[in-house]
Coordinates of C-alpha atoms and ligand atoms in Angstrom, one line a residue:
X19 CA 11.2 31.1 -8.2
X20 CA 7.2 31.4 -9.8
X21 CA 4.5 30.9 -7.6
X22 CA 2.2 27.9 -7.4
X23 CA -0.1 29.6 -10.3
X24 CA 2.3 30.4 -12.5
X25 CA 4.5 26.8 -12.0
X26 CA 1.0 25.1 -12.8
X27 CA 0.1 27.6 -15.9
X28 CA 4.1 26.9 -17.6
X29 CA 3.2 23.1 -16.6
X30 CA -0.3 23.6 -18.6
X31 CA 1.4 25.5 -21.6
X32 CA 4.2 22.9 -22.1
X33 CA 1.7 20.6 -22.0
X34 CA 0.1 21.4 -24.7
X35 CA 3.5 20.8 -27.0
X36 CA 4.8 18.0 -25.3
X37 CA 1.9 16.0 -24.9
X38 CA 1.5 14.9 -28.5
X39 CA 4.8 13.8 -28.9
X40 CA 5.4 10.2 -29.3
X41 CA 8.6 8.5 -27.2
X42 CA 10.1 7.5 -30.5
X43 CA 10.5 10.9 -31.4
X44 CA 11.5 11.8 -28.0
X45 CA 14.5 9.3 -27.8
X46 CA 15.7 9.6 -31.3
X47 CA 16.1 13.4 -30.5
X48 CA 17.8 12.2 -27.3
X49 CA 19.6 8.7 -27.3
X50 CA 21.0 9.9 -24.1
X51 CA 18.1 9.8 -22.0
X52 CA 18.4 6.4 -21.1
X53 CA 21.4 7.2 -19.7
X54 CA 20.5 10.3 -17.8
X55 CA 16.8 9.5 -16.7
X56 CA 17.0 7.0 -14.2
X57 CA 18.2 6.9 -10.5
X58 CA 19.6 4.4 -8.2
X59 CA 19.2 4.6 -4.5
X60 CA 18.6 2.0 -1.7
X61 CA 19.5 -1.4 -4.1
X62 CA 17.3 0.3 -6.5
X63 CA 17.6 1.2 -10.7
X64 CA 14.7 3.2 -11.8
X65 CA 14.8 3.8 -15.4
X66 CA 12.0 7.0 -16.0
X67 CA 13.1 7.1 -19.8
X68 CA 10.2 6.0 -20.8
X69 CA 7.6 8.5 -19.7
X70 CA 6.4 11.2 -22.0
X71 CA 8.5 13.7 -20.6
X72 CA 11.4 16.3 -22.1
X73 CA 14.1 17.7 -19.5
X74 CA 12.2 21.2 -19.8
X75 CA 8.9 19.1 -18.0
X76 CA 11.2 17.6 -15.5
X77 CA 12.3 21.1 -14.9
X78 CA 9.4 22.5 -14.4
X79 CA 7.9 20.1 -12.3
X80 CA 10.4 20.2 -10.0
X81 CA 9.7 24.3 -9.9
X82 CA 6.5 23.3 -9.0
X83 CA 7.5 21.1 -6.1
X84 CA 9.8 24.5 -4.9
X85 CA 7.0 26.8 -5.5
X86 CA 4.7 24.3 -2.9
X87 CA 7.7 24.4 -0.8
X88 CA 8.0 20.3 -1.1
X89 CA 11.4 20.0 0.7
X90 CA 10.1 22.6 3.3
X91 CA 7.3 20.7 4.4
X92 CA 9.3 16.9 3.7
X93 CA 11.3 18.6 6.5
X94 CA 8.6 19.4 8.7
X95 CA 6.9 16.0 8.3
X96 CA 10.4 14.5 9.4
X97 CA 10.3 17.1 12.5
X98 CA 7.2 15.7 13.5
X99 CA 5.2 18.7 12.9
X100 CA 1.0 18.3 12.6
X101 CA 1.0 17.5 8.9
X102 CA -2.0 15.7 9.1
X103 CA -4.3 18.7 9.9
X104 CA -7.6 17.9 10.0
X105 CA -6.9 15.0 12.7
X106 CA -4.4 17.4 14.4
X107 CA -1.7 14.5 13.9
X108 CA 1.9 13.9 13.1
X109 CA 2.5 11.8 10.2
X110 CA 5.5 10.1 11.8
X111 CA 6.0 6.6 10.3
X112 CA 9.7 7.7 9.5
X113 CA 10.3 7.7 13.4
X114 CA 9.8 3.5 12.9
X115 CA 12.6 3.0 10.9
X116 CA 15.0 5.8 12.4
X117 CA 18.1 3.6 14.1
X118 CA 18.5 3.2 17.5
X119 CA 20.5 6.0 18.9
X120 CA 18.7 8.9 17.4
X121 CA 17.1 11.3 18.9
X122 CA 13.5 12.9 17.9
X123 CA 11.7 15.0 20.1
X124 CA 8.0 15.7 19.8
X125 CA 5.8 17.3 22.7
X126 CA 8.8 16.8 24.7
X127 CA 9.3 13.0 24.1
X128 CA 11.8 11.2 21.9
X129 CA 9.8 9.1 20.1
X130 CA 12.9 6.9 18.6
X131 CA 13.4 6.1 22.1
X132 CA 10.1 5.0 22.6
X133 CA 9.9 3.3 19.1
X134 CA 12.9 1.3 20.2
X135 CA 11.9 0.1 23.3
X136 CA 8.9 -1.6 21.9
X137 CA 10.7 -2.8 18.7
X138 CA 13.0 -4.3 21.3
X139 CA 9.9 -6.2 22.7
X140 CA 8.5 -7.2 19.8
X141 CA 12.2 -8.8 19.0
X142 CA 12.4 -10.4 22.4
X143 CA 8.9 -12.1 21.6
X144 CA 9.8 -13.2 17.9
X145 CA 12.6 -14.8 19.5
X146 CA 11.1 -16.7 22.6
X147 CA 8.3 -17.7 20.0
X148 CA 10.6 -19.1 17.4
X149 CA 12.8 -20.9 20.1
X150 CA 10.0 -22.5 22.2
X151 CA 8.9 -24.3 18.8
X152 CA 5.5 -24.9 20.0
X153 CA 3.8 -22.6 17.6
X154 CA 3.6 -23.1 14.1
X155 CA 1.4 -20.8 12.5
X156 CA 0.4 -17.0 13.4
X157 CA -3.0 -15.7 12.4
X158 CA -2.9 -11.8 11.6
X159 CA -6.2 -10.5 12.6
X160 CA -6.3 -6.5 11.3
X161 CA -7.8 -5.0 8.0
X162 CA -7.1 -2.2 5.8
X163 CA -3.5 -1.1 7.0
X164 CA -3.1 -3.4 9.6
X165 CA -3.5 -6.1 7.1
X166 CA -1.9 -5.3 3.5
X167 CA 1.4 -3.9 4.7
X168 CA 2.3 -6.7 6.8
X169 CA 0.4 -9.0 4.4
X170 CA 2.5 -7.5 1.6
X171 CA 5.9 -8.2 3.1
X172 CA 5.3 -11.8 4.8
X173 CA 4.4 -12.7 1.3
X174 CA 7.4 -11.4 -0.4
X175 CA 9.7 -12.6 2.0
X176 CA 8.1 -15.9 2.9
X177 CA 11.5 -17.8 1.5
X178 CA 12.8 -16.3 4.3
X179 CA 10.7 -17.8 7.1
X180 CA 11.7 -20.3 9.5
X181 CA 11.0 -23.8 8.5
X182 CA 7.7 -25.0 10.2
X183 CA 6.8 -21.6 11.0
X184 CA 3.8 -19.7 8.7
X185 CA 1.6 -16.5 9.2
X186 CA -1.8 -16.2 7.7
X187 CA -3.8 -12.7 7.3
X188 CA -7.4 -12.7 8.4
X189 CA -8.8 -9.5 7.3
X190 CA -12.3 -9.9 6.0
X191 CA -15.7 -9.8 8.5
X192 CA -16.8 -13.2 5.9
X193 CA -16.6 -15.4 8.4
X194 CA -15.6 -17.4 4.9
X195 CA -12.0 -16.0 5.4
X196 CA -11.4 -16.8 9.4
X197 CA -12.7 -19.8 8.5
X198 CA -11.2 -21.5 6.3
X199 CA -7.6 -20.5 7.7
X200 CA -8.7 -22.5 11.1
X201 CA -9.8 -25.4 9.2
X202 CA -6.5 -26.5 8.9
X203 CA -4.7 -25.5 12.3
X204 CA -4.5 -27.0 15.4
X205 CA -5.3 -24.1 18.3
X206 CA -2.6 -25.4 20.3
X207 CA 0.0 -24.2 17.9
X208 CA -1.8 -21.7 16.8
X209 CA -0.5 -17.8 18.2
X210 CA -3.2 -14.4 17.1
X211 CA -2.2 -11.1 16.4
X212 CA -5.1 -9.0 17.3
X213 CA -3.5 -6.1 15.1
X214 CA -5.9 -2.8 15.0
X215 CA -4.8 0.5 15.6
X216 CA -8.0 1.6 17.3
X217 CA -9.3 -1.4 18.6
X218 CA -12.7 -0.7 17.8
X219 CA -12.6 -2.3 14.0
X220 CA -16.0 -4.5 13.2
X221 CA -14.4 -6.9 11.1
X222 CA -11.2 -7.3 13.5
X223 CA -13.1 -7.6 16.9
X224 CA -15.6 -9.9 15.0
X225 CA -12.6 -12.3 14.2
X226 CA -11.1 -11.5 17.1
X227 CA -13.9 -12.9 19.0
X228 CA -14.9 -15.8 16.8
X229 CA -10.9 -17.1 17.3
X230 CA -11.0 -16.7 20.9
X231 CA -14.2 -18.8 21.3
X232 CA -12.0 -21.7 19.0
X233 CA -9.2 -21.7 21.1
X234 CA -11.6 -21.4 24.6
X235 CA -13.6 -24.5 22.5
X236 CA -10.5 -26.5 22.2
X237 CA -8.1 -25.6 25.7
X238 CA -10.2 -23.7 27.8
X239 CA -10.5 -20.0 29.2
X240 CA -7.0 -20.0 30.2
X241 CA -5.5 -20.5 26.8
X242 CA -6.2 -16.8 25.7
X243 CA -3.1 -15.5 27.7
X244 CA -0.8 -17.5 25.9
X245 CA -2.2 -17.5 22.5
X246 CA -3.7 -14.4 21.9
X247 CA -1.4 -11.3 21.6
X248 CA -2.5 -7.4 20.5
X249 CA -1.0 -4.7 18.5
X250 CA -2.9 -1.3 19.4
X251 CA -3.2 2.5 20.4
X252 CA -5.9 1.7 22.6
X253 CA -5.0 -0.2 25.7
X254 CA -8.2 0.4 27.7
X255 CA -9.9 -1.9 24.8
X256 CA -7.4 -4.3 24.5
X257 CA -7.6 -5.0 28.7
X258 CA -11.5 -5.1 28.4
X259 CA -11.2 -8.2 25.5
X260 CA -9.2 -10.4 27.9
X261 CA -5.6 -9.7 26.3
X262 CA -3.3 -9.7 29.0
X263 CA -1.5 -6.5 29.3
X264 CA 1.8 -8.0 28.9
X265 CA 1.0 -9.2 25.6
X266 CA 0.2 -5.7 24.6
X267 CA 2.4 -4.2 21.5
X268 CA 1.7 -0.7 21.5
X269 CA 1.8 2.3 18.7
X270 CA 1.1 5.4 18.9
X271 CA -1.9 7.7 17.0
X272 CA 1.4 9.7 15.0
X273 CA 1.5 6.5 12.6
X274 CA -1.2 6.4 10.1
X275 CA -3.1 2.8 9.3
X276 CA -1.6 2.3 6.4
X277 CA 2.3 3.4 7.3
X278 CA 2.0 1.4 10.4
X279 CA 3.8 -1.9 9.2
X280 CA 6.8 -0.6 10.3
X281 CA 5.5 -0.7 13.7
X282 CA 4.6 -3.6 16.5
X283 CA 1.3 -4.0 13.6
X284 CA 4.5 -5.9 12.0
X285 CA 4.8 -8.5 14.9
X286 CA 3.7 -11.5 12.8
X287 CA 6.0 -10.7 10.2
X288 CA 8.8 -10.7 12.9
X289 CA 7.9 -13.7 14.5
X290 CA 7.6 -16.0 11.0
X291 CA 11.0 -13.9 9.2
X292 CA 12.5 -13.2 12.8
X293 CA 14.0 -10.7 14.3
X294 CA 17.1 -10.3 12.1
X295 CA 15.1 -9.9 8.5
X296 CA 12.8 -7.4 10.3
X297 CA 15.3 -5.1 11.3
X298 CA 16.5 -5.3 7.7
X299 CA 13.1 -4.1 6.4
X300 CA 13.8 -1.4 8.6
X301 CA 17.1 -0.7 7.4
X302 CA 16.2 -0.2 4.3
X303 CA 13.1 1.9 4.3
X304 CA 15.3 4.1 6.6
X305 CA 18.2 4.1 3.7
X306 CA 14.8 5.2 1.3
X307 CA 13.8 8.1 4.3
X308 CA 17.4 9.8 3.9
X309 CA 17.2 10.3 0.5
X310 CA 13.8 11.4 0.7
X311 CA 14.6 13.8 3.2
X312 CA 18.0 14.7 1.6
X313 CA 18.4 15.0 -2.2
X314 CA 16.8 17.9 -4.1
X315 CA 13.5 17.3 -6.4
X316 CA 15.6 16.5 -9.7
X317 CA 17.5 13.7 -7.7
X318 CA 15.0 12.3 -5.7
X319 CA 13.2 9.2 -6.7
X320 CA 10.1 9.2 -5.1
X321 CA 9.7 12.7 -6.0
X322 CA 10.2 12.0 -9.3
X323 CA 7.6 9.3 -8.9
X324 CA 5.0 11.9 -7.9
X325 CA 5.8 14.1 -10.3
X326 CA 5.5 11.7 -13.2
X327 CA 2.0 10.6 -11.5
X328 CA 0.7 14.9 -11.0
X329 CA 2.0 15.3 -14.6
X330 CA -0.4 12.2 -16.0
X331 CA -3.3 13.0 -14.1
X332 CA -3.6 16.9 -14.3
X333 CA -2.1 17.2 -17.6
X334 CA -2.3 14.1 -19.8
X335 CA -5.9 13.0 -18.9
X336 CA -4.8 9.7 -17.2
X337 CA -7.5 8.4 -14.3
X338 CA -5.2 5.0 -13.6
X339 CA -2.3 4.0 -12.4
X340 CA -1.2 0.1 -12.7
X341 CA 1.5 -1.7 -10.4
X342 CA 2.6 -4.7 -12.2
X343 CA 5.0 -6.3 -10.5
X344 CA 6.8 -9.4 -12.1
X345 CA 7.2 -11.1 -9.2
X346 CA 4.8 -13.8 -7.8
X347 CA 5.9 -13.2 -4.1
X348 CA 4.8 -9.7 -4.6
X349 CA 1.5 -10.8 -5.7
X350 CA 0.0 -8.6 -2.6
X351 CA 1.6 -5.2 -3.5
X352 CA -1.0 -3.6 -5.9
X353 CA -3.8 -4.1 -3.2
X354 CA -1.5 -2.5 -0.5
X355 CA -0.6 0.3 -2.8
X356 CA -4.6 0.8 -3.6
X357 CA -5.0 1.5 0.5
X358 CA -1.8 3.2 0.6
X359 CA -2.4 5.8 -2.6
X360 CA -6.7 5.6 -3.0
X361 CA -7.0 6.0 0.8
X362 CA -4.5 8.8 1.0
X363 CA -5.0 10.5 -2.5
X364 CA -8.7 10.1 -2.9
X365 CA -9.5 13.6 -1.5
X366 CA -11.6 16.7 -2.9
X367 CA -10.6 19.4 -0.4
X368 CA -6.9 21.3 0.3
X369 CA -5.7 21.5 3.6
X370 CA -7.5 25.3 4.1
X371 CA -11.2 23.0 3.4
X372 CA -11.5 25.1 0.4
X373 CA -12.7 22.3 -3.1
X374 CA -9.6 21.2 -5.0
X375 CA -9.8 23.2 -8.5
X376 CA -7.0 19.9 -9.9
X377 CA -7.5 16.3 -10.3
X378 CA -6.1 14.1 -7.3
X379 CA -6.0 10.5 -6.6
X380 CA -5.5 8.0 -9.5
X381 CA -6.9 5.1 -9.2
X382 CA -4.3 2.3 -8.6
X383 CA -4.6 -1.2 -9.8
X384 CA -2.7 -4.0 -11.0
X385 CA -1.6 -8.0 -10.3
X386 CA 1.9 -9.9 -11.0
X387 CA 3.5 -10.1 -14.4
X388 CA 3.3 -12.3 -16.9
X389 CA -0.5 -13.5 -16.1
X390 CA -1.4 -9.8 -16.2
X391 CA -0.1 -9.5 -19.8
X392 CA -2.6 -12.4 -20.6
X393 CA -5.5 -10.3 -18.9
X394 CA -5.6 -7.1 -19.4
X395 CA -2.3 -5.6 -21.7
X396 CA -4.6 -5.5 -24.9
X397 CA -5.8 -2.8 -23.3
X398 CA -2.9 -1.4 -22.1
X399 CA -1.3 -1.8 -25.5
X400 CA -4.3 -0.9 -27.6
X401 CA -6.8 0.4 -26.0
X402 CA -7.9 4.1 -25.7
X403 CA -7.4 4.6 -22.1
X404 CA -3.9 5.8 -21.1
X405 CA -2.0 4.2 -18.4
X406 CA 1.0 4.7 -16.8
X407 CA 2.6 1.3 -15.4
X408 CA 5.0 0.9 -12.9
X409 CA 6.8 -2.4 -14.1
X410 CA 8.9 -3.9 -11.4
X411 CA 11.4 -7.1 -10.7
X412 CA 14.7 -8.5 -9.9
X413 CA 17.2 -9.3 -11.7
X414 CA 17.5 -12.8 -9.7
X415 CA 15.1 -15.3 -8.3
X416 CA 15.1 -15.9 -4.4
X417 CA 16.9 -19.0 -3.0
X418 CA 14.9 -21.9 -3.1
X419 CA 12.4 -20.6 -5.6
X420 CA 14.3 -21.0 -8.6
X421 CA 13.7 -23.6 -10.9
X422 CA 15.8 -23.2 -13.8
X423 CA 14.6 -21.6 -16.7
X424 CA 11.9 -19.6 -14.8
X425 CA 13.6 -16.4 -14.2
X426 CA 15.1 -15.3 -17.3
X427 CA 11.7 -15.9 -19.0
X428 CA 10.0 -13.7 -16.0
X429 CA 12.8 -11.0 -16.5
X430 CA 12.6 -10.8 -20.6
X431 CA 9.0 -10.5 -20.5
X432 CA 9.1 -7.5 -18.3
X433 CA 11.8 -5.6 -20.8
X434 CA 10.2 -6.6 -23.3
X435 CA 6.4 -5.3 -21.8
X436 CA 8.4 -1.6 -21.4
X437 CA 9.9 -2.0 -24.9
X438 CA 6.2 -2.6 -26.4
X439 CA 4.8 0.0 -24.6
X440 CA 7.0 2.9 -25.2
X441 CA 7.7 2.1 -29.0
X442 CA 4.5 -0.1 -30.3
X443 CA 4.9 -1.5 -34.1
X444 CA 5.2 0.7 -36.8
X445 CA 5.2 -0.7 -39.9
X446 CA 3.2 1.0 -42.1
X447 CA 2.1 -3.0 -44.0
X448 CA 0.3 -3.4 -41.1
X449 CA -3.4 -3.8 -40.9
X450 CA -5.2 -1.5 -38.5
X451 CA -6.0 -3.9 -35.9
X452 CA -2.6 -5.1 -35.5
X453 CA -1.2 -1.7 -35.4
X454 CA 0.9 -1.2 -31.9
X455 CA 0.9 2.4 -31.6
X456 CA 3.5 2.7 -28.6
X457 CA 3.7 5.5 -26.6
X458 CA 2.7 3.8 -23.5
X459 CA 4.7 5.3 -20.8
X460 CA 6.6 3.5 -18.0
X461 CA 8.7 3.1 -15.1
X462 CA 11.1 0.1 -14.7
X463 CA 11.9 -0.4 -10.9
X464 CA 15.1 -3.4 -10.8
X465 CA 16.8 -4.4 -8.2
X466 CA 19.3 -7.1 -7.7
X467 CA 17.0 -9.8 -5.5
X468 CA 13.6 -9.5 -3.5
X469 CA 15.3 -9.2 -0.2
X470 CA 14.1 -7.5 3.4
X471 CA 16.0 -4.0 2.7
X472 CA 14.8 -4.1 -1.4
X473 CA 11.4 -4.9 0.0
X474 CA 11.9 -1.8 2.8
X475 CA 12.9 0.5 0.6
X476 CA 10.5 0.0 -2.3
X477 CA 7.8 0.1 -0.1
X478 CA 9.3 3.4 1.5
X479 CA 9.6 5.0 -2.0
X480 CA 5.4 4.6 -2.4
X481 CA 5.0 5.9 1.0
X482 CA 7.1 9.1 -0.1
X483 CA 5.2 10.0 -3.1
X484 CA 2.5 9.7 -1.5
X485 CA 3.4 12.4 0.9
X486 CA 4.8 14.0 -2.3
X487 CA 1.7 13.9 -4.4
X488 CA -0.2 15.6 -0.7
X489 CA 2.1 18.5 -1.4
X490 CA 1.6 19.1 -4.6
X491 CA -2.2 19.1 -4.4
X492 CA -1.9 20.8 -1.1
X493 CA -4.1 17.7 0.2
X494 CA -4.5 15.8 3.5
X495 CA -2.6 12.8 2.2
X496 CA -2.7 11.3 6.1
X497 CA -6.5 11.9 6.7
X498 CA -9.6 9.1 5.8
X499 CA -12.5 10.5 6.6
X500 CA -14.4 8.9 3.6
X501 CA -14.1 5.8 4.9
X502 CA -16.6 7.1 8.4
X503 CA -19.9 7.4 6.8
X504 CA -19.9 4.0 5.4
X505 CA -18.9 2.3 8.3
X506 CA -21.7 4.0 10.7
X507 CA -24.6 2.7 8.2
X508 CA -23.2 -0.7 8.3
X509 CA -23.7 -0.8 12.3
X510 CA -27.0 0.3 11.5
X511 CA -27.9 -2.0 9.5
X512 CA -26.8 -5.0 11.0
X513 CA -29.3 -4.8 13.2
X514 CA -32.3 -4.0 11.3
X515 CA -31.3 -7.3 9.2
X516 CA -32.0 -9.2 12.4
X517 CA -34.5 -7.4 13.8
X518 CA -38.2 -8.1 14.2
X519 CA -40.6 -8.3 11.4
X520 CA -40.8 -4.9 10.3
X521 CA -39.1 -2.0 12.9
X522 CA -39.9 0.9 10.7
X523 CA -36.4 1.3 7.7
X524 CA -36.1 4.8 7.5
X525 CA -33.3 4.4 4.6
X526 CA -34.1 5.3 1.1
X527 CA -36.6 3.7 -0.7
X528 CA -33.8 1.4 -2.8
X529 CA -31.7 0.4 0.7
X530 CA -35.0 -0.1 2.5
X531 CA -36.0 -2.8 -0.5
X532 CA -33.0 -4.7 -0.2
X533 CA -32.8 -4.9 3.3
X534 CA -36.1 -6.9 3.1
X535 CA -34.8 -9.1 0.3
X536 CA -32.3 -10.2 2.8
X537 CA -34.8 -10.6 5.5
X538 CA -37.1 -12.0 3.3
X539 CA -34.2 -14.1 2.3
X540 CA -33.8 -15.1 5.9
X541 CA -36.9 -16.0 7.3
X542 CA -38.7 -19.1 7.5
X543 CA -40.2 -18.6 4.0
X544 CA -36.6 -18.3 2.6
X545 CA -36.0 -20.6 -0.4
X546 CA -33.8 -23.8 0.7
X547 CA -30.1 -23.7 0.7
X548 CA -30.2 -26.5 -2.0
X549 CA -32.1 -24.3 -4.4
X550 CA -30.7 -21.1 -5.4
X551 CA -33.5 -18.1 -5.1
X552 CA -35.5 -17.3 -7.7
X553 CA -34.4 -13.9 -9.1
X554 CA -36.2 -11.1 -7.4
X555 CA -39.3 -9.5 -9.7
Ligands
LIG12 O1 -10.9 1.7 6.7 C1 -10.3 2.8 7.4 C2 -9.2 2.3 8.3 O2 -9.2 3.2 9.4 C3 -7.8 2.3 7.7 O3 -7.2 3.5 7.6 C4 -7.1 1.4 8.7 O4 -5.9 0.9 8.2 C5 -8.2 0.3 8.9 O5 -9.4 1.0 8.9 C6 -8.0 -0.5 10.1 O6 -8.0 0.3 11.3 P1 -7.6 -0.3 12.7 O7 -6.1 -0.7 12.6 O8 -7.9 0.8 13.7 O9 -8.4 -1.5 13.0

């Protein structure tokens, strides 16, 4: 088996002859590779024809993944080990979905036992919430992973929900967003989710405190108990807001932000889908963690996701990834798959601290198919930049949102996206500007219908190559550390934005300017609210 340097210098030398080849070429050379290059696992068919990719680059690839010991350290992650190093952390989010039953012990506690115990809390809640009837909306209060994953699957299984029952995510510090969700609701029917892992988010304990002043407004001090619940590592804080313990879902620091939907962080999805669809969700990013864990690199799907996505980025230039899923109920998935890859990817060190000498994180963008194709596919078609797409849908529409016609339109469109793509125009009439070239590459994720385990085990499959693509760039994929620094400054300046007339800004000179814009802005000589500022000189 070759070592890591001499997997990555075959990688770099194949490169250099496959990348110029064009997927025409590829499949006439190989009509079978439709037939060979795609996988099916967990309700899923992933067709990876359409990449610009030869069996040998497969091959190699996957000698890489040996060479960084991939499955080794899968294993470990699944063991529990400290994969996240520099926070001294198991990366444990599997444990969530593991059935009840199993046993997994970690510093001498089974943690499936302990997942279970809440999960059969957080069911016993959904329930007594869904039969007392007296609550019809839930209000997510959480940000960053303790928004979009939940977010993400309420959305794409909303057809599911109870009737008269709806959750609504509250994530942003603009009191814009908090706002105009309690516009319409009536605080006695109203249930919060205080969902932060730490309990010490800005933008969460802001909202936090702004919806327990509306309900206290409206029913009084008493209210809180029975309208306000929390899902957190950090039970000292949740007492010393006024949650009653009781109404405490915990987690524990092994799960990582944005993994954590899987958890209690998941409770508003349970209460609005109920307890049933949850433990579906379950199910099937638990089908998606045995294959993971089981089948070898060449099998494996989201290793052969990462592999596609190390093989654009360190070899064929790409800086983007898109996720365009045709699927309006997964209109939220690009923007959790930004946190889930960006925050987990975006790294410049390896493990040891030592600079990265390879590119990492891609960045990840994208919206629903077919309005995307009537944004930004001219670039995507024609453009210079190149940009592998994951295209993904279902072959049927969900109950009740299926006006006929709709779907089959929905579903062409996306074939007939991957067929543009890979193979362009070429017909040599053309003019220039009309010229397809093709060669775009792909990935076509199908499954049958956007139900609770194909939701569970797509959403799984990211979470793996994430991991994956950790491994091979020997990176924290479970640390965010970039996120601190930015945070801090903020506290900082909130005050000085308030403060006095002029407590000494010892910023730089271009943040200490437009802090006294704003207070400038803000004090009695600011202009009126029915005039828009002048511009600044
Ligand atoms: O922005 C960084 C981050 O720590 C994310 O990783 C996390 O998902 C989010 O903030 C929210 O954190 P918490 O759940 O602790 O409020």
């Amino acid at each position: 088996m070759p070592g890591v340097d001499a997997a990555r210098q075959a990688l770099a030398a194949h490169a250099r002859e496959v990348g110029p080849r064009h997927l025409r070429e590829l499949f006439a050379a190989d009509p079978g590779r439709a037939e060979r290059m795609h996988l099916e696992v967990a309700g899923w068919y992933c067709d990876f024809s359409k990449h610009r990719v030869t069996p040998e680059t497969m091959r190699l690839l996957a000698a890489l993944a040996r060479a960084r010991s991939l499955p080794e350290r899968v294993a470990a992650m699944f063991r529990g080990e400290r994969v996240n190093v520099t926070e001294d952390r198991a990366a444990l989010h599997v444990a969530l979905r593991m059935p009840k039953g199993r046993s997994l012990v970690v510093d001498g506690v089974d943690v499936v036992a302990q997942v279970h115990e809440v999960l059969d809390r957080v069911e016993a809640f959904a329930a007594r919430v869904r039969s007392q009837a007296r609550i019809t909306d839930v209000v997510n209060l959480g940000i960053g992973g303790s928004d979009l994953g939940p977010a993400t699957v309420y959305e794409a299984l909303r057809a599911y929900a109870a009737p008269g029952l709806r959750a609504h995510f509250v994530a942003n510090v603009d009191g814009a967003a908090l706002a105009s969700v309690l516009r319409g609701l009536d605080p006695a029917r109203t249930l919060f989710v205080v969902a932060s892992k730490t309990f010490t988010t800005v933008e969460t304990m802001t909202n936090a405190r702004t919806a327990r002043a509306w309900v206290v407004d409206a029913l009084g001090a008493d209210a809180v108990t029975d309208h306000f619940v929390a899902v957190s590592t950090n039970r000292e804080a949740v007492a010393q807001f006024g949650i009653d313990p009781a109404n405490v879902f915990e987690f524990w620091d092994w799960v990582g932000g944005r993994f954590s939907l899987w958890s209690a962080i998941g409770l508003a999805v349970a209460v609005v889908l109920g307890p049933e669809r949850f433990r579906e969700l379950l199910a099937g990013a638990h089908e998606m963690d045995e294959h993971f864990r089981g089948a070898p690199p060449e099998e494996n799907l989201p290793v052969t996701m990462a592999l596609l996505s190390y093989w654009y980025r360190e070899h064929l230039g790409a800086q983007s990834h898109a996720v365009v899923p045709y699927a309006q109920v997964l209109e939220r998935l690009p923007a959790h798959l930004q946190q889930l890859e960006m925050e987990s990817l975006g790294k410049r060190v390896r493990l040891d601290g030592t600079p990265v000498d390879t590119e990492t994180g891609a960045v990840v963008w994208g919206s629903p198919g077919t309005n995307a194709q009537h944004a930004y596919f001219q670039l995507l078609h024609q453009g210079t930049a190149l940009v592998p797409v994951d295209l993904i849908g279902f072959a049927r529409a969900q109950p009740g949102l299926d006006p006929p016609g709709h779907h089959d339109l929905l579903v062409a469109n996306l074939l007939a996206q991957a067929e543009a793509l890979a193979f362009g125009t070429d017909d040599p009439a053309l003019p220039p500007h009309r010229v397809m070239p093709g060669n775009r590459p792909t990935t076509t994720l199908l499954a049958e219908r956007c139900t609770p385990r194909a939701v569970g085990a797509l959403l799984a499959a990211y979470e793996h190559k994430v991991a994956a693509l950790g491994i091979l760039w020997d990176v924290d994929a479970f640390d965010q550390w970039g996120v601190e620094l930015g945070k801090r400054l903020a506290s900082g300046i909130a005050g000085e934005l308030t403060a006095g007339d002029e407590p000494a800004l010892a910023h730089d000179p271009s943040t200490n300017a437009l802090i006294r814009l704003v207070r400038g802005y803000r004090s009695s000589r600011a202009p009126s609210a029915s005039r828009p500022p002048d511009p600044p000189r």
